[in-house]
Every structure is written in structure tokens, then in C-alpha cells.
Amino acid sequence: MQIATREIDVSVEGRPMRTVIAAPRPKGRYPGILLFSEIFQLTGPIRRSAERLAGHGFVVAAPEIFHRLEPPGLVIPYDDAGRMRGQDDAARTSVAQFDADRAAALDALDAQPDVVGACLGAVGFCIGGHLAFRAALDPRVRAAVCCYPTGLHDGRVGSSPDVGSLARAGEITGQLLVVFGEADPHVPEEGRWRVAESLAAAGERHRVALYPGEHAFMRDEGPRFDAQAADAVWGEMINLFRNAFS
């Protein structure tokens, strides 16, 4: 399916949050997916992820997660200096701010003329995987995919040392798929088990999947990329969304 992209500014607490929208080109109304990036914001791999999902029949909205701290359009490089900059931006953003962004982004996505009302999903990578989990707390979100979510096992996100996200899994009414790489140093094995046990207690509709690879193995740029594992996750993700919206 061919797609088109556009940009909108979503108002959050009186300031704009630049958001990229990727949508199917054929006229119609489609489910909406909120996509959260890594700490590097809307990089090439993140934009391609949004476009890939859109090509399967979804309207995808990807906001800049550090819009309070960085100028619109700023992409943080995948290097050591960029990593430090992204981590510093994350450390200066509270969970209340992330939650406000999520609410505003879901409202804006739900209001798009090419989105079926109250038919929403979420996906995210790294810190964005944790944010996608928190997006699933919104009852409009029928399914969420959290790709190697950092801080989910111990509650840390942004400037907050423990926001208790995992303890709220029972509030989620949609389906969850949480994906980890076997060699991910950011989420140790005991952390993965903690996530799996919490989701199992919350309901059989949730699943944790373990794939070979490092952290960020789905990023189609750089040495961590594992095409075979990434393609498998994309297949699971698209099927989950289709089933949730059918």
C-alpha cells in the first residue's frame, strides 16, 4: 500500500509538539497507531518504522518526545555525544510530562479525519517501549507493542526513579506484546522475568517474546541490526494490530 506523510503540531501545555503522520494514500479511514521513538527522536530508522506500519493500513503518528527541550525537527545522532544528549533530555523530562504528551498525541490521532474513532494502538522502541506500555493504560488503545522497553522492569523512566508502570498492568484492557533481545544489557534476565510474570498475572492476552540480538536489534542502521529477528517482530506486530482492530 502506498503512503503519504505529513507533519502536524500538537498542542501540549500551550507549546507545540511536532508530530510526523504516515498514512495510507488510498482514501478511507484506518486504525491509528501512536509510535514512540528512542531517545534519538525521529531518526531515519524511526521514520521508516512509521512508514512501514502505514503501508500495512494504519495511520501512524510519531511525536518528538523531547519537544520541551529541543527545537522542532531536531534529530539526535546515533553516536556517543548523541546518546549522552538523549539521556540528558530524558533525565530532564518527568513522567507527568511524558503522560501529558501521550494524552495529547492520542487525542490528536483520534481526531484525524482518516482515523477510525477510538480504534487506536501504540508501539515504541527503547524508552518509547516504556511509553507505549503507559499508552496502553488508555482504554482506547486496543493493542500495544513494547520493543525492548527500558525501565519497565524497575519503573524508571525519565527523571522519575520508579513510576510503577508494571504494577498497573492489570488496568490495561487491550493486548500487549513485549519484545526483548536475549543479549540486551539494559534489561537483565531477571528484569525480563519480572515483566513476564507481571503480565502473566494480568491476563493471558499479554505476551513477552524473546529474540536473539542486542538492544535496538530492530534499528535498521548500524551493527546491532538483526534483519531476521526484526522481520519476525514486524510480522507479530502487524498481526496483533490487525486482530485487535478486526
mmCIF file of C-alpha atoms in Angstrom:
data_model
loop_
_atom_site.group_PDB
_atom_site.id
_atom_site.type_symbol
_atom_site.label_atom_id
_atom_site.label_comp_id
_atom_site.label_asym_id
_atom_site.label_seq_id
_atom_site.Cartn_x
_atom_site.Cartn_y
_atom_site.Cartn_z
ATOM 1 C CA MET A 1 0.000 0.000 0.000
ATOM 2 C CA GLN A 2 1.395 3.402 -0.936
ATOM 3 C CA ILE A 3 1.610 6.045 1.764
ATOM 4 C CA ALA A 4 1.900 9.778 2.264
ATOM 5 C CA THR A 5 3.454 11.696 5.144
ATOM 6 C CA ARG A 6 2.593 14.997 6.743
ATOM 7 C CA GLU A 7 3.542 16.945 9.851
ATOM 8 C CA ILE A 8 1.293 18.477 12.468
ATOM 9 C CA ASP A 9 1.937 20.433 15.652
ATOM 10 C CA VAL A 10 0.052 19.014 18.623
ATOM 11 C CA SER A 11 -0.526 21.497 21.435
ATOM 12 C CA VAL A 12 0.704 20.304 24.832
ATOM 13 C CA GLU A 13 0.501 22.717 27.754
ATOM 14 C CA GLY A 14 0.499 25.637 25.354
ATOM 15 C CA ARG A 15 3.508 24.599 23.295
ATOM 16 C CA PRO A 16 3.770 22.669 20.003
ATOM 17 C CA MET A 17 4.823 19.014 19.832
ATOM 18 C CA ARG A 18 5.964 18.305 16.274
ATOM 19 C CA THR A 19 4.437 15.031 15.104
ATOM 20 C CA VAL A 20 5.001 13.116 11.874
ATOM 21 C CA ILE A 21 1.954 11.376 10.419
ATOM 22 C CA ALA A 22 2.411 8.495 7.977
ATOM 23 C CA ALA A 23 -0.831 7.257 6.435
ATOM 24 C CA PRO A 24 -2.110 5.075 3.603
ATOM 25 C CA ARG A 25 -2.599 7.031 0.395
ATOM 26 C CA PRO A 26 -5.945 5.445 -0.631
ATOM 27 C CA LYS A 27 -8.889 7.430 0.696
ATOM 28 C CA GLY A 28 -10.509 5.837 3.699
ATOM 29 C CA ARG A 29 -10.440 5.569 7.469
ATOM 30 C CA TYR A 30 -7.887 3.396 9.213
ATOM 31 C CA PRO A 31 -6.854 2.406 12.755
ATOM 32 C CA GLY A 32 -4.390 4.812 14.359
ATOM 33 C CA ILE A 33 -1.032 3.834 15.852
ATOM 34 C CA LEU A 34 0.947 6.099 18.193
ATOM 35 C CA LEU A 35 4.671 5.438 17.708
ATOM 36 C CA PHE A 36 7.230 6.452 20.331
ATOM 37 C CA SER A 37 10.874 6.813 19.365
ATOM 38 C CA GLU A 38 14.119 6.054 21.113
ATOM 39 C CA ILE A 39 15.996 8.858 22.875
ATOM 40 C CA PHE A 40 17.289 9.975 19.458
ATOM 41 C CA GLN A 41 13.845 11.239 18.371
ATOM 42 C CA LEU A 42 12.628 10.948 14.763
ATOM 43 C CA THR A 43 15.650 9.414 13.098
ATOM 44 C CA GLY A 44 15.697 7.669 9.740
ATOM 45 C CA PRO A 45 15.019 4.225 11.274
ATOM 46 C CA ILE A 46 12.104 5.597 13.311
ATOM 47 C CA ARG A 47 10.567 7.339 10.298
ATOM 48 C CA ARG A 48 10.956 4.158 8.246
ATOM 49 C CA SER A 49 9.237 2.219 11.034
ATOM 50 C CA ALA A 50 6.287 4.616 10.911
ATOM 51 C CA GLU A 51 6.142 4.386 7.124
ATOM 52 C CA ARG A 52 6.345 0.590 7.204
ATOM 53 C CA LEU A 53 3.362 0.359 9.545
ATOM 54 C CA ALA A 54 1.410 2.864 7.461
ATOM 55 C CA GLY A 55 1.966 0.697 4.406
ATOM 56 C CA HIS A 56 0.049 -2.086 6.135
ATOM 57 C CA GLY A 57 -3.065 0.034 6.564
ATOM 58 C CA PHE A 58 -2.565 2.162 9.673
ATOM 59 C CA VAL A 59 -2.325 5.893 10.307
ATOM 60 C CA VAL A 60 0.849 6.295 12.352
ATOM 61 C CA ALA A 61 1.678 9.333 14.491
ATOM 62 C CA ALA A 62 5.246 9.760 15.765
ATOM 63 C CA PRO A 63 5.784 12.744 18.111
ATOM 64 C CA GLU A 64 9.081 14.319 19.118
ATOM 65 C CA ILE A 65 9.445 13.147 22.705
ATOM 66 C CA PHE A 66 11.793 15.952 23.793
ATOM 67 C CA HIS A 67 9.863 18.864 22.312
ATOM 68 C CA ARG A 68 10.139 20.788 25.583
ATOM 69 C CA LEU A 69 13.937 20.763 25.394
ATOM 70 C CA GLU A 70 14.888 20.543 21.717
ATOM 71 C CA PRO A 71 13.917 22.698 18.716
ATOM 72 C CA PRO A 72 11.333 21.285 16.291
ATOM 73 C CA GLY A 73 12.857 18.894 13.788
ATOM 74 C CA LEU A 74 15.960 18.140 15.866
ATOM 75 C CA VAL A 75 17.265 14.606 15.267
ATOM 76 C CA ILE A 76 19.858 13.371 17.746
ATOM 77 C CA PRO A 77 22.738 11.443 16.112
ATOM 78 C CA TYR A 78 23.455 7.780 16.807
ATOM 79 C CA ASP A 79 26.855 8.417 18.392
ATOM 80 C CA ASP A 80 28.277 8.794 21.893
ATOM 81 C CA ALA A 81 27.582 12.516 22.059
ATOM 82 C CA GLY A 82 24.054 11.938 20.823
ATOM 83 C CA ARG A 83 23.472 9.168 23.336
ATOM 84 C CA MET A 84 24.581 11.449 26.164
ATOM 85 C CA ARG A 85 22.358 14.264 24.859
ATOM 86 C CA GLY A 86 19.337 11.980 24.607
ATOM 87 C CA GLN A 87 19.917 10.542 28.066
ATOM 88 C CA ASP A 88 20.231 14.041 29.493
ATOM 89 C CA ASP A 89 16.979 15.097 27.799
ATOM 90 C CA ALA A 90 15.264 12.022 29.229
ATOM 91 C CA ALA A 91 16.618 12.782 32.710
ATOM 92 C CA ARG A 92 15.117 16.268 32.492
ATOM 93 C CA THR A 93 11.644 15.048 31.485
ATOM 94 C CA SER A 94 9.201 13.853 34.141
ATOM 95 C CA VAL A 95 6.739 11.018 33.779
ATOM 96 C CA ALA A 96 3.925 13.563 34.211
ATOM 97 C CA GLN A 97 5.222 15.371 31.125
ATOM 98 C CA PHE A 98 5.518 12.144 29.145
ATOM 99 C CA ASP A 99 1.960 11.230 30.179
ATOM 100 C CA ALA A 100 0.656 14.653 29.134
ATOM 101 C CA ASP A 101 2.333 14.229 25.746
ATOM 102 C CA ARG A 102 0.802 10.786 25.345
ATOM 103 C CA ALA A 103 -2.708 12.014 26.149
ATOM 104 C CA ALA A 104 -2.393 14.933 23.720
ATOM 105 C CA ALA A 105 -0.960 12.716 20.975
ATOM 106 C CA LEU A 106 -3.706 10.104 21.346
ATOM 107 C CA ASP A 107 -6.375 12.815 21.275
ATOM 108 C CA ALA A 108 -4.837 14.334 18.134
ATOM 109 C CA LEU A 109 -4.523 10.941 16.441
ATOM 110 C CA ASP A 110 -8.093 10.024 17.336
ATOM 111 C CA ALA A 111 -9.254 13.312 15.787
ATOM 112 C CA GLN A 112 -7.529 12.798 12.432
ATOM 113 C CA PRO A 113 -10.115 12.547 9.627
ATOM 114 C CA ASP A 114 -8.549 9.349 8.242
ATOM 115 C CA VAL A 115 -8.593 7.515 11.604
ATOM 116 C CA VAL A 116 -11.432 5.306 12.784
ATOM 117 C CA GLY A 117 -12.610 6.779 16.092
ATOM 118 C CA ALA A 118 -11.470 5.070 19.310
ATOM 119 C CA CYS A 119 -9.556 2.483 17.290
ATOM 120 C CA LEU A 120 -6.010 3.083 18.476
ATOM 121 C CA GLY A 121 -2.794 1.213 19.159
ATOM 122 C CA ALA A 122 0.717 2.062 20.320
ATOM 123 C CA VAL A 123 4.259 0.920 19.638
ATOM 124 C CA GLY A 124 7.600 2.128 20.916
ATOM 125 C CA PHE A 125 11.295 1.388 20.995
ATOM 126 C CA CYS A 126 13.666 1.591 23.989
ATOM 127 C CA ILE A 127 12.331 4.440 26.202
ATOM 128 C CA GLY A 128 9.489 4.569 23.692
ATOM 129 C CA GLY A 129 8.646 0.953 24.535
ATOM 130 C CA HIS A 130 8.007 2.027 28.121
ATOM 131 C CA LEU A 131 5.933 4.957 26.874
ATOM 132 C CA ALA A 132 3.910 2.599 24.659
ATOM 133 C CA PHE A 133 3.170 0.493 27.748
ATOM 134 C CA ARG A 134 1.869 3.579 29.520
ATOM 135 C CA ALA A 135 -0.164 4.480 26.424
ATOM 136 C CA ALA A 136 -1.903 1.113 26.799
ATOM 137 C CA LEU A 137 -3.402 2.401 30.060
ATOM 138 C CA ASP A 138 -5.731 4.491 27.874
ATOM 139 C CA PRO A 139 -8.842 2.339 27.222
ATOM 140 C CA ARG A 140 -8.924 3.474 23.578
ATOM 141 C CA VAL A 141 -5.665 1.607 22.967
ATOM 142 C CA ARG A 142 -6.627 -1.883 21.875
ATOM 143 C CA ALA A 143 -3.100 -3.208 21.434
ATOM 144 C CA ALA A 144 0.450 -2.075 22.209
ATOM 145 C CA VAL A 145 3.865 -3.411 21.230
ATOM 146 C CA CYS A 146 6.783 -2.533 23.509
ATOM 147 C CA CYS A 147 10.122 -3.210 21.821
ATOM 148 C CA TYR A 148 12.975 -3.672 24.334
ATOM 149 C CA PRO A 149 11.375 -1.195 26.773
ATOM 150 C CA THR A 150 13.893 0.328 29.149
ATOM 151 C CA GLY A 151 12.858 0.880 32.757
ATOM 152 C CA LEU A 152 9.706 -1.201 32.557
ATOM 153 C CA HIS A 153 11.151 -3.888 34.845
ATOM 154 C CA ASP A 154 12.254 -1.421 37.542
ATOM 155 C CA GLY A 155 9.905 1.505 36.943
ATOM 156 C CA ARG A 156 12.479 4.067 35.867
ATOM 157 C CA VAL A 157 11.545 6.487 33.095
ATOM 158 C CA GLY A 158 12.842 9.994 32.522
ATOM 159 C CA SER A 159 13.593 11.862 35.732
ATOM 160 C CA SER A 160 11.407 9.531 37.798
ATOM 161 C CA PRO A 161 13.188 6.654 39.600
ATOM 162 C CA ASP A 162 10.116 4.415 39.897
ATOM 163 C CA VAL A 163 6.781 5.275 38.302
ATOM 164 C CA GLY A 164 5.233 1.865 38.976
ATOM 165 C CA SER A 165 4.211 1.181 35.377
ATOM 166 C CA LEU A 166 4.394 -2.603 35.645
ATOM 167 C CA ALA A 167 2.236 -2.640 38.766
ATOM 168 C CA ARG A 168 -0.557 -1.087 36.688
ATOM 169 C CA ALA A 169 -0.626 -3.889 34.100
ATOM 170 C CA GLY A 170 -3.994 -5.033 35.453
ATOM 171 C CA GLU A 171 -5.530 -1.731 34.298
ATOM 172 C CA ILE A 172 -4.733 -2.456 30.647
ATOM 173 C CA THR A 173 -7.795 -3.591 28.706
ATOM 174 C CA GLY A 174 -6.086 -4.187 25.356
ATOM 175 C CA GLN A 175 -3.423 -6.680 24.310
ATOM 176 C CA LEU A 176 0.299 -6.331 24.921
ATOM 177 C CA LEU A 177 3.322 -7.734 23.133
ATOM 178 C CA VAL A 178 6.641 -7.017 24.865
ATOM 179 C CA VAL A 179 9.788 -7.847 22.898
ATOM 180 C CA PHE A 180 13.314 -8.259 24.264
ATOM 181 C CA GLY A 181 16.677 -9.214 22.804
ATOM 182 C CA GLU A 182 18.494 -12.053 24.544
ATOM 183 C CA ALA A 183 21.717 -10.037 24.765
ATOM 184 C CA ASP A 184 20.184 -6.739 25.893
ATOM 185 C CA PRO A 185 22.347 -5.312 28.715
ATOM 186 C CA HIS A 186 19.738 -2.667 29.564
ATOM 187 C CA VAL A 187 17.160 -5.259 30.646
ATOM 188 C CA PRO A 188 18.812 -8.159 32.522
ATOM 189 C CA GLU A 189 17.335 -11.638 32.550
ATOM 190 C CA GLU A 190 15.772 -11.158 35.987
ATOM 191 C CA GLY A 191 14.149 -7.977 34.701
ATOM 192 C CA ARG A 192 12.656 -9.821 31.739
ATOM 193 C CA TRP A 193 11.272 -12.461 34.090
ATOM 194 C CA ARG A 194 9.721 -9.756 36.266
ATOM 195 C CA VAL A 195 7.945 -8.301 33.239
ATOM 196 C CA ALA A 196 6.779 -11.734 32.057
ATOM 197 C CA GLU A 197 5.428 -12.708 35.477
ATOM 198 C CA SER A 198 3.600 -9.420 35.934
ATOM 199 C CA LEU A 199 1.946 -9.634 32.517
ATOM 200 C CA ALA A 200 1.007 -13.278 33.031
ATOM 201 C CA ALA A 201 -0.708 -12.311 36.279
ATOM 202 C CA ALA A 202 -2.548 -9.504 34.466
ATOM 203 C CA GLY A 203 -4.050 -11.713 31.755
ATOM 204 C CA GLU A 204 -3.457 -14.357 29.104
ATOM 205 C CA ARG A 205 -3.886 -11.823 26.301
ATOM 206 C CA HIS A 206 -0.424 -10.394 27.052
ATOM 207 C CA ARG A 207 2.814 -11.966 25.834
ATOM 208 C CA VAL A 208 6.557 -11.498 26.205
ATOM 209 C CA ALA A 209 8.701 -12.603 23.256
ATOM 210 C CA LEU A 210 12.453 -13.132 23.395
ATOM 211 C CA TYR A 211 14.551 -12.845 20.252
ATOM 212 C CA PRO A 212 18.264 -13.237 19.567
ATOM 213 C CA GLY A 213 20.049 -9.941 19.392
ATOM 214 C CA GLU A 214 21.174 -6.904 21.325
ATOM 215 C CA HIS A 215 19.323 -3.836 22.476
ATOM 216 C CA ALA A 216 17.852 -1.988 19.476
ATOM 217 C CA PHE A 217 18.133 -5.039 17.207
ATOM 218 C CA MET A 218 15.225 -3.684 15.114
ATOM 219 C CA ARG A 219 17.016 -0.431 14.258
ATOM 220 C CA ASP A 220 17.828 -0.840 10.556
ATOM 221 C CA GLU A 221 21.054 1.139 10.810
ATOM 222 C CA GLY A 222 24.315 0.202 12.473
ATOM 223 C CA PRO A 223 25.880 -3.019 13.748
ATOM 224 C CA ARG A 224 23.084 -4.056 16.125
ATOM 225 C CA PHE A 225 20.549 -4.614 13.354
ATOM 226 C CA ASP A 226 19.278 -8.195 13.024
ATOM 227 C CA ALA A 227 17.074 -8.317 9.925
ATOM 228 C CA GLN A 228 15.734 -11.828 10.560
ATOM 229 C CA ALA A 229 14.684 -11.105 14.131
ATOM 230 C CA ALA A 230 13.312 -7.677 13.183
ATOM 231 C CA ASP A 231 11.192 -9.120 10.373
ATOM 232 C CA ALA A 232 9.769 -11.701 12.780
ATOM 233 C CA VAL A 233 8.769 -8.972 15.232
ATOM 234 C CA TRP A 234 7.203 -6.888 12.459
ATOM 235 C CA GLY A 235 5.123 -9.892 11.445
ATOM 236 C CA GLU A 236 3.907 -10.437 15.007
ATOM 237 C CA MET A 237 3.228 -6.738 15.457
ATOM 238 C CA ILE A 238 1.144 -6.338 12.319
ATOM 239 C CA ASN A 239 -0.873 -9.472 13.085
ATOM 240 C CA LEU A 240 -1.526 -8.275 16.630
ATOM 241 C CA PHE A 241 -2.788 -4.907 15.419
ATOM 242 C CA ARG A 242 -4.942 -6.421 12.686
ATOM 243 C CA ASN A 243 -6.545 -8.877 15.088
ATOM 244 C CA ALA A 244 -7.115 -6.171 17.706
ATOM 245 C CA PHE A 245 -8.879 -3.938 15.187
ATOM 246 C CA SER A 246 -10.911 -6.622 13.409
#
